[in-house]
Amino acid sequence: MKKKALIVLLTCIFLIGIIVIVYHAVGGKKPFKDLEPSEIVSATVRLVPPDTTIQIVEIEELTGYLNDVVIYKEDNSYTEYSGQGVIFTLILSDGTQTEVMAYNPFFVIDGVGYKTKYEPCEALNAYANRLLNEKRAGIM
């Protein structure tokens, strides 16, 4: 009876180990989940095309979008794609500068590309294009 219980226990431990490994391999990470608006001193977004840069005033809104970004495995094949990239340059309160690019299905952090979850990346792209439209309409 003890031998059977030991086999069941070892099997359960083995299955839990596999689940943990699969979760870490497939599950995404949120690189900006803890970023607070107070940590960003200034932010700009450059849309390419049309190669226009905009100063971001609503840091809270930008931070909300960045908090939602989910990245998966590293993948620098984004250089082989064409389309619009929105490049956010963040100056942080600790003096560092970070550049992130939303370029679905990729999210690029300081030149390193990652596969990304579609919706949060698309939300960043839509946000940048909304800022562009507001600038063109003279709202900003």
Tab-separated table of N, CA and C in Angstrom:
chain	number	residue	atom	x	y	z
A	1	MET	N	0.820	-1.199	0.000
A	1	MET	CA	0.000	0.000	0.000
A	1	MET	C	0.864	1.263	0.000
A	2	LYS	N	1.961	1.250	0.753
A	2	LYS	CA	2.843	2.414	0.803
A	2	LYS	C	3.504	2.657	-0.553
A	3	LYS	N	3.793	1.575	-1.247
A	3	LYS	CA	4.432	1.683	-2.556
A	3	LYS	C	3.476	2.369	-3.554
A	4	LYS	N	2.201	2.011	-3.500
A	4	LYS	CA	1.194	2.618	-4.373
A	4	LYS	C	1.045	4.113	-4.079
A	5	ALA	N	1.005	4.465	-2.816
A	5	ALA	CA	0.872	5.871	-2.411
A	5	ALA	C	2.079	6.667	-2.873
A	6	LEU	N	3.260	6.084	-2.771
A	6	LEU	CA	4.482	6.754	-3.209
A	6	LEU	C	4.460	6.983	-4.725
A	7	ILE	N	4.004	6.000	-5.476
A	7	ILE	CA	3.914	6.139	-6.938
A	7	ILE	C	2.917	7.235	-7.310
A	8	VAL	N	1.776	7.267	-6.636
A	8	VAL	CA	0.780	8.317	-6.898
A	8	VAL	C	1.353	9.692	-6.561
A	9	LEU	N	2.043	9.804	-5.443
A	9	LEU	CA	2.646	11.071	-5.032
A	9	LEU	C	3.690	11.535	-6.038
A	10	LEU	N	4.575	10.640	-6.459
A	10	LEU	CA	5.607	10.997	-7.435
A	10	LEU	C	4.989	11.383	-8.779
A	11	THR	N	3.942	10.700	-9.183
A	11	THR	CA	3.248	11.034	-10.425
A	11	THR	C	2.643	12.429	-10.341
A	12	CYS	N	2.035	12.744	-9.218
A	12	CYS	CA	1.449	14.090	-9.035
A	12	CYS	C	2.527	15.165	-9.076
A	13	ILE	N	3.646	14.931	-8.404
A	13	ILE	CA	4.753	15.896	-8.417
A	13	ILE	C	5.275	16.077	-9.839
A	14	PHE	N	5.408	14.982	-10.569
A	14	PHE	CA	5.869	15.036	-11.953
A	14	PHE	C	4.909	15.857	-12.820
A	15	LEU	N	3.610	15.627	-12.692
A	15	LEU	CA	2.613	16.364	-13.479
A	15	LEU	C	2.606	17.853	-13.126
A	16	ILE	N	2.730	18.162	-11.854
A	16	ILE	CA	2.792	19.571	-11.438
A	16	ILE	C	4.036	20.232	-12.029
A	17	GLY	N	5.143	19.515	-12.033
A	17	GLY	CA	6.374	20.046	-12.630
A	17	GLY	C	6.198	20.345	-14.108
A	18	ILE	N	5.540	19.446	-14.830
A	18	ILE	CA	5.292	19.661	-16.261
A	18	ILE	C	4.389	20.875	-16.463
A	19	ILE	N	3.366	21.008	-15.647
A	19	ILE	CA	2.456	22.158	-15.757
A	19	ILE	C	3.210	23.462	-15.530
A	20	VAL	N	4.079	23.499	-14.538
A	20	VAL	CA	4.863	24.703	-14.249
A	20	VAL	C	5.779	25.038	-15.427
A	21	ILE	N	6.439	24.047	-15.983
A	21	ILE	CA	7.344	24.271	-17.122
A	21	ILE	C	6.563	24.782	-18.335
A	22	VAL	N	5.441	24.174	-18.638
A	22	VAL	CA	4.624	24.608	-19.778
A	22	VAL	C	4.111	26.031	-19.555
A	23	TYR	N	3.685	26.328	-18.342
A	23	TYR	CA	3.179	27.679	-18.036
A	23	TYR	C	4.255	28.726	-18.280
A	24	HIS	N	5.476	28.463	-17.819
A	24	HIS	CA	6.550	29.428	-18.015
A	24	HIS	C	6.988	29.519	-19.477
A	25	ALA	N	6.888	28.425	-20.204
A	25	ALA	CA	7.285	28.427	-21.614
A	25	ALA	C	6.248	29.124	-22.487
A	26	VAL	N	4.970	28.955	-22.181
A	26	VAL	CA	3.902	29.481	-23.014
A	26	VAL	C	3.336	30.784	-22.459
A	27	GLY	N	3.282	30.900	-21.164
A	27	GLY	CA	2.696	32.078	-20.530
A	27	GLY	C	3.505	33.326	-20.807
A	28	GLY	N	2.833	34.432	-20.943
A	28	GLY	CA	3.502	35.679	-21.233
A	28	GLY	C	3.931	36.419	-19.980
A	29	LYS	N	4.695	37.475	-20.212
A	29	LYS	CA	5.165	38.338	-19.131
A	29	LYS	C	4.677	39.756	-19.411
A	30	LYS	N	4.459	40.495	-18.356
A	30	LYS	CA	4.070	41.901	-18.464
A	30	LYS	C	5.255	42.756	-18.001
A	31	PRO	N	6.085	43.208	-18.938
A	31	PRO	CA	7.306	43.922	-18.537
A	31	PRO	C	7.047	45.265	-17.855
A	32	PHE	N	5.882	45.856	-18.074
A	32	PHE	CA	5.592	47.170	-17.495
A	32	PHE	C	4.436	47.121	-16.501
A	33	LYS	N	4.147	45.934	-15.961
A	33	LYS	CA	2.978	45.792	-15.092
A	33	LYS	C	3.068	46.658	-13.836
A	34	ASP	N	4.268	46.950	-13.353
A	34	ASP	CA	4.430	47.733	-12.132
A	34	ASP	C	4.787	49.192	-12.394
A	35	LEU	N	4.794	49.600	-13.650
A	35	LEU	CA	5.147	50.980	-13.983
A	35	LEU	C	4.053	51.937	-13.513
A	36	GLU	N	4.451	52.952	-12.784
A	36	GLU	CA	3.530	53.962	-12.271
A	36	GLU	C	3.695	55.257	-13.058
A	37	PRO	N	2.622	56.017	-13.239
A	37	PRO	CA	2.730	57.288	-13.958
A	37	PRO	C	3.776	58.227	-13.358
A	38	SER	N	3.943	58.198	-12.049
A	38	SER	CA	4.915	59.082	-11.391
A	38	SER	C	6.354	58.737	-11.748
A	39	GLU	N	6.588	57.549	-12.292
A	39	GLU	CA	7.938	57.140	-12.680
A	39	GLU	C	8.350	57.699	-14.052
A	40	ILE	N	7.400	58.222	-14.814
A	40	ILE	CA	7.691	58.751	-16.147
A	40	ILE	C	7.778	60.265	-16.066
A	41	VAL	N	8.958	60.806	-16.363
A	41	VAL	CA	9.173	62.245	-16.349
A	41	VAL	C	8.621	62.866	-17.624
A	42	SER	N	8.904	62.227	-18.755
A	42	SER	CA	8.354	62.694	-20.027
A	42	SER	C	8.260	61.524	-20.998
A	43	ALA	N	7.389	61.697	-21.989
A	43	ALA	CA	7.181	60.644	-22.984
A	43	ALA	C	6.818	61.269	-24.316
A	44	THR	N	7.327	60.665	-25.370
A	44	THR	CA	6.958	61.057	-26.729
A	44	THR	C	6.593	59.793	-27.488
A	45	VAL	N	5.889	59.985	-28.587
A	45	VAL	CA	5.604	58.871	-29.485
A	45	VAL	C	5.918	59.335	-30.904
A	46	ARG	N	6.610	58.469	-31.623
A	46	ARG	CA	6.909	58.732	-33.031
A	46	ARG	C	6.183	57.683	-33.848
A	47	LEU	N	5.386	58.132	-34.791
A	47	LEU	CA	4.647	57.235	-35.668
A	47	LEU	C	5.373	57.165	-37.003
A	48	VAL	N	5.675	55.933	-37.438
A	48	VAL	CA	6.393	55.731	-38.694
A	48	VAL	C	5.650	54.701	-39.522
A	49	PRO	N	5.084	55.008	-40.685
A	49	PRO	CA	4.831	56.345	-41.187
A	49	PRO	C	3.761	57.053	-40.358
A	50	PRO	N	3.672	58.311	-40.379
A	50	PRO	CA	4.174	59.333	-41.277
A	50	PRO	C	5.438	60.031	-40.784
A	51	ASP	N	6.191	59.448	-39.864
A	51	ASP	CA	7.391	60.039	-39.275
A	51	ASP	C	7.071	61.357	-38.569
A	52	THR	N	6.134	61.274	-37.638
A	52	THR	CA	5.705	62.418	-36.833
A	52	THR	C	5.911	62.080	-35.360
A	53	THR	N	6.465	63.027	-34.620
A	53	THR	CA	6.685	62.839	-33.187
A	53	THR	C	5.748	63.748	-32.406
A	54	ILE	N	5.170	63.187	-31.336
A	54	ILE	CA	4.199	63.909	-30.524
A	54	ILE	C	4.608	63.798	-29.060
A	55	GLN	N	4.576	64.921	-28.353
A	55	GLN	CA	4.806	64.921	-26.908
A	55	GLN	C	3.536	64.409	-26.223
A	56	ILE	N	3.679	63.465	-25.323
A	56	ILE	CA	2.523	62.898	-24.623
A	56	ILE	C	2.304	63.662	-23.323
A	57	VAL	N	1.093	64.143	-23.145
A	57	VAL	CA	0.731	64.908	-21.964
A	57	VAL	C	0.068	64.001	-20.926
A	58	GLU	N	-0.814	63.124	-21.375
A	58	GLU	CA	-1.571	62.241	-20.479
A	58	GLU	C	-0.753	60.986	-20.154
A	59	ILE	N	0.186	61.129	-19.238
A	59	ILE	CA	1.068	60.023	-18.877
A	59	ILE	C	0.273	58.864	-18.254
A	60	GLU	N	-0.787	59.179	-17.521
A	60	GLU	CA	-1.585	58.131	-16.871
A	60	GLU	C	-2.193	57.185	-17.905
A	61	GLU	N	-2.706	57.747	-18.986
A	61	GLU	CA	-3.319	56.921	-20.023
A	61	GLU	C	-2.276	56.019	-20.679
A	62	LEU	N	-1.123	56.587	-21.004
A	62	LEU	CA	-0.044	55.800	-21.602
A	62	LEU	C	0.377	54.671	-20.665
A	63	THR	N	0.529	54.987	-19.396
A	63	THR	CA	0.953	53.979	-18.419
A	63	THR	C	-0.047	52.823	-18.359
A	64	GLY	N	-1.325	53.144	-18.423
A	64	GLY	CA	-2.345	52.093	-18.424
A	64	GLY	C	-2.179	51.136	-19.591
A	65	TYR	N	-1.915	51.682	-20.772
A	65	TYR	CA	-1.703	50.826	-21.940
A	65	TYR	C	-0.437	49.973	-21.779
A	66	LEU	N	0.636	50.589	-21.284
A	66	LEU	CA	1.893	49.848	-21.108
A	66	LEU	C	1.751	48.749	-20.057
A	67	ASN	N	0.978	49.014	-19.003
A	67	ASN	CA	0.750	47.999	-17.958
A	67	ASN	C	0.117	46.738	-18.518
A	68	ASP	N	-0.674	46.862	-19.580
A	68	ASP	CA	-1.416	45.737	-20.148
A	68	ASP	C	-0.621	44.913	-21.156
A	69	VAL	N	0.527	45.417	-21.615
A	69	VAL	CA	1.296	44.726	-22.653
A	69	VAL	C	1.809	43.382	-22.139
A	70	VAL	N	1.595	42.341	-22.952
A	70	VAL	CA	2.065	40.988	-22.640
A	70	VAL	C	3.033	40.572	-23.737
A	71	ILE	N	4.227	40.137	-23.315
A	71	ILE	CA	5.209	39.650	-24.290
A	71	ILE	C	5.444	38.164	-24.069
A	72	TYR	N	5.846	37.504	-25.160
A	72	TYR	CA	6.145	36.082	-25.117
A	72	TYR	C	7.617	35.903	-25.446
A	73	LYS	N	7.953	34.952	-26.261
A	73	LYS	CA	9.360	34.661	-26.536
A	73	LYS	C	10.017	35.761	-27.369
A	74	GLU	N	11.318	35.886	-27.190
A	74	GLU	CA	12.088	36.854	-27.968
A	74	GLU	C	12.033	36.467	-29.442
A	75	ASP	N	11.831	37.468	-30.294
A	75	ASP	CA	11.704	37.221	-31.728
A	75	ASP	C	12.036	38.519	-32.455
A	76	ASN	N	13.205	38.571	-33.065
A	76	ASN	CA	13.627	39.781	-33.759
A	76	ASN	C	13.281	39.776	-35.244
A	77	SER	N	12.370	38.907	-35.651
A	77	SER	CA	11.978	38.871	-37.060
A	77	SER	C	11.083	40.056	-37.425
A	78	TYR	N	10.789	40.926	-36.461
A	78	TYR	CA	9.984	42.116	-36.763
A	78	TYR	C	10.654	42.970	-37.836
A	79	THR	N	11.963	42.839	-38.005
A	79	THR	CA	12.676	43.626	-39.019
A	79	THR	C	12.285	43.210	-40.430
A	80	GLU	N	11.655	42.055	-40.572
A	80	GLU	CA	11.247	41.557	-41.882
A	80	GLU	C	9.825	41.968	-42.246
A	81	TYR	N	9.140	42.666	-41.360
A	81	TYR	CA	7.750	43.063	-41.575
A	81	TYR	C	7.689	44.507	-42.062
A	82	SER	N	6.584	44.859	-42.674
A	82	SER	CA	6.351	46.258	-43.038
A	82	SER	C	5.014	46.669	-42.449
A	83	GLY	N	4.903	47.937	-42.171
A	83	GLY	CA	3.685	48.462	-41.564
A	83	GLY	C	4.039	49.642	-40.685
A	84	GLN	N	3.070	50.095	-39.916
A	84	GLN	CA	3.303	51.243	-39.057
A	84	GLN	C	3.817	50.795	-37.696
A	85	GLY	N	4.895	51.429	-37.273
A	85	GLY	CA	5.400	51.231	-35.923
A	85	GLY	C	5.149	52.495	-35.126
A	86	VAL	N	4.781	52.333	-33.871
A	86	VAL	CA	4.646	53.486	-32.979
A	86	VAL	C	5.705	53.318	-31.895
A	87	ILE	N	6.606	54.289	-31.822
A	87	ILE	CA	7.774	54.192	-30.960
A	87	ILE	C	7.618	55.187	-29.816
A	88	PHE	N	7.523	54.646	-28.609
A	88	PHE	CA	7.380	55.477	-27.415
A	88	PHE	C	8.745	55.610	-26.757
A	89	THR	N	9.152	56.841	-26.496
A	89	THR	CA	10.387	57.099	-25.773
A	89	THR	C	10.007	57.615	-24.397
A	90	LEU	N	10.437	56.885	-23.382
A	90	LEU	CA	10.100	57.221	-22.004
A	90	LEU	C	11.353	57.667	-21.269
A	91	ILE	N	11.288	58.816	-20.632
A	91	ILE	CA	12.352	59.266	-19.740
A	91	ILE	C	11.822	59.018	-18.334
A	92	LEU	N	12.522	58.173	-17.595
A	92	LEU	CA	12.054	57.776	-16.273
A	92	LEU	C	12.694	58.616	-15.178
A	93	SER	N	12.064	58.615	-14.017
A	93	SER	CA	12.520	59.449	-12.901
A	93	SER	C	13.900	59.051	-12.387
A	94	ASP	N	14.342	57.828	-12.677
A	94	ASP	CA	15.687	57.428	-12.249
A	94	ASP	C	16.759	57.849	-13.256
A	95	GLY	N	16.354	58.596	-14.303
A	95	GLY	CA	17.296	59.110	-15.294
A	95	GLY	C	17.477	58.222	-16.511
A	96	THR	N	16.888	57.055	-16.512
A	96	THR	CA	17.043	56.156	-17.658
A	96	THR	C	16.052	56.513	-18.760
A	97	GLN	N	16.413	56.113	-19.964
A	97	GLN	CA	15.534	56.301	-21.118
A	97	GLN	C	15.235	54.927	-21.696
A	98	THR	N	13.970	54.676	-21.966
A	98	THR	CA	13.541	53.405	-22.543
A	98	THR	C	12.757	53.689	-23.808
A	99	GLU	N	13.036	52.899	-24.835
A	99	GLU	CA	12.302	53.041	-26.088
A	99	GLU	C	11.562	51.742	-26.349
A	100	VAL	N	10.245	51.852	-26.532
A	100	VAL	CA	9.424	50.683	-26.829
A	100	VAL	C	8.647	50.940	-28.112
A	101	MET	N	8.493	49.893	-28.901
A	101	MET	CA	7.770	50.033	-30.158
A	101	MET	C	6.651	49.002	-30.220
A	102	ALA	N	5.452	49.483	-30.464
A	102	ALA	CA	4.310	48.611	-30.712
A	102	ALA	C	4.250	48.390	-32.217
A	103	TYR	N	4.407	47.151	-32.628
A	103	TYR	CA	4.497	46.814	-34.048
A	103	TYR	C	3.901	45.415	-34.200
A	104	ASN	N	2.578	45.332	-34.103
A	104	ASN	CA	1.888	44.043	-34.059
A	104	ASN	C	2.319	43.120	-35.179
A	105	PRO	N	2.612	41.874	-34.902
A	105	PRO	CA	2.464	41.109	-33.668
A	105	PRO	C	3.715	41.124	-32.793
A	106	PHE	N	4.448	42.247	-32.793
A	106	PHE	CA	5.672	42.356	-32.011
A	106	PHE	C	5.613	43.559	-31.084
A	107	PHE	N	6.384	43.461	-30.019
A	107	PHE	CA	6.607	44.574	-29.109
A	107	PHE	C	8.114	44.611	-28.902
A	108	VAL	N	8.718	45.756	-29.172
A	108	VAL	CA	10.170	45.884	-29.140
A	108	VAL	C	10.554	46.772	-27.961
A	109	ILE	N	11.428	46.261	-27.102
A	109	ILE	CA	11.902	47.002	-25.938
A	109	ILE	C	13.393	47.231	-26.105
A	110	ASP	N	13.774	48.494	-26.243
A	110	ASP	CA	15.185	48.869	-26.420
A	110	ASP	C	15.883	47.999	-27.464
A	111	GLY	N	15.230	47.811	-28.602
A	111	GLY	CA	15.822	47.104	-29.727
A	111	GLY	C	15.663	45.592	-29.718
A	112	VAL	N	15.078	45.026	-28.672
A	112	VAL	CA	14.872	43.575	-28.598
A	112	VAL	C	13.401	43.283	-28.844
A	113	GLY	N	13.130	42.495	-29.877
A	113	GLY	CA	11.757	42.200	-30.262
A	113	GLY	C	11.202	40.974	-29.552
A	114	TYR	N	9.911	41.018	-29.286
A	114	TYR	CA	9.197	39.908	-28.651
A	114	TYR	C	7.862	39.735	-29.367
A	115	LYS	N	7.404	38.499	-29.463
A	115	LYS	CA	6.019	38.273	-29.869
A	115	LYS	C	5.155	38.851	-28.771
A	116	THR	N	3.992	39.372	-29.136
A	116	THR	CA	3.151	40.021	-28.142
A	116	THR	C	1.705	39.594	-28.270
A	117	LYS	N	0.972	39.827	-27.222
A	117	LYS	CA	-0.469	39.606	-27.255
A	117	LYS	C	-1.073	40.706	-28.116
A	118	TYR	N	-1.970	40.357	-28.996
A	118	TYR	CA	-2.490	41.274	-30.014
A	118	TYR	C	-3.184	42.503	-29.425
A	119	GLU	N	-4.153	42.313	-28.549
A	119	GLU	CA	-5.029	43.408	-28.113
A	119	GLU	C	-4.287	44.563	-27.431
A	120	PRO	N	-3.409	44.310	-26.443
A	120	PRO	CA	-2.718	45.441	-25.809
A	120	PRO	C	-1.808	46.200	-26.769
A	121	CYS	N	-1.177	45.481	-27.668
A	121	CYS	CA	-0.300	46.130	-28.647
A	121	CYS	C	-1.124	46.970	-29.622
A	122	GLU	N	-2.238	46.445	-30.044
A	122	GLU	CA	-3.133	47.180	-30.934
A	122	GLU	C	-3.697	48.411	-30.238
A	123	ALA	N	-3.962	48.315	-28.939
A	123	ALA	CA	-4.460	49.464	-28.174
A	123	ALA	C	-3.415	50.579	-28.139
A	124	LEU	N	-2.134	50.231	-27.996
A	124	LEU	CA	-1.068	51.241	-28.031
A	124	LEU	C	-0.994	51.911	-29.390
A	125	ASN	N	-1.134	51.112	-30.448
A	125	ASN	CA	-1.103	51.650	-31.797
A	125	ASN	C	-2.278	52.602	-32.024
A	126	ALA	N	-3.466	52.196	-31.598
A	126	ALA	CA	-4.654	53.039	-31.749
A	126	ALA	C	-4.517	54.326	-30.932
A	127	TYR	N	-3.951	54.219	-29.745
A	127	TYR	CA	-3.719	55.393	-28.892
A	127	TYR	C	-2.801	56.393	-29.596
A	128	ALA	N	-1.702	55.909	-30.166
A	128	ALA	CA	-0.760	56.796	-30.868
A	128	ALA	C	-1.428	57.445	-32.081
A	129	ASN	N	-2.214	56.692	-32.825
A	129	ASN	CA	-2.897	57.262	-33.985
A	129	ASN	C	-3.974	58.258	-33.575
A	130	ARG	N	-4.614	58.048	-32.439
A	130	ARG	CA	-5.578	59.013	-31.931
A	130	ARG	C	-4.868	60.324	-31.573
A	131	LEU	N	-3.687	60.226	-30.955
A	131	LEU	CA	-2.906	61.428	-30.639
A	131	LEU	C	-2.512	62.169	-31.926
A	132	LEU	N	-2.145	61.412	-32.961
A	132	LEU	CA	-1.799	62.024	-34.246
A	132	LEU	C	-2.994	62.768	-34.829
A	133	ASN	N	-4.156	62.135	-34.803
A	133	ASN	CA	-5.367	62.776	-35.331
A	133	ASN	C	-5.731	64.022	-34.539
A	134	GLU	N	-5.558	63.974	-33.213
A	134	GLU	CA	-5.829	65.157	-32.386
A	134	GLU	C	-4.855	66.278	-32.696
A	135	LYS	N	-3.594	65.915	-32.930
A	135	LYS	CA	-2.601	66.936	-33.289
A	135	LYS	C	-2.946	67.592	-34.619
A	136	ARG	N	-3.322	66.769	-35.573
A	136	ARG	CA	-3.688	67.302	-36.889
A	136	ARG	C	-4.932	68.185	-36.823
A	137	ALA	N	-5.856	67.847	-35.906
A	137	ALA	CA	-7.089	68.630	-35.764
A	137	ALA	C	-6.879	69.857	-34.875
A	138	GLY	N	-5.671	69.987	-34.312
A	138	GLY	CA	-5.382	71.141	-33.470
A	138	GLY	C	-5.943	71.026	-32.065
A	139	ILE	N	-6.285	69.823	-31.636
A	139	ILE	CA	-6.851	69.636	-30.297
A	139	ILE	C	-5.752	69.643	-29.250
A	140	MET	N	-4.584	69.184	-29.610
A	140	MET	CA	-3.478	69.100	-28.638
A	140	MET	C	-2.759	70.419	-28.493
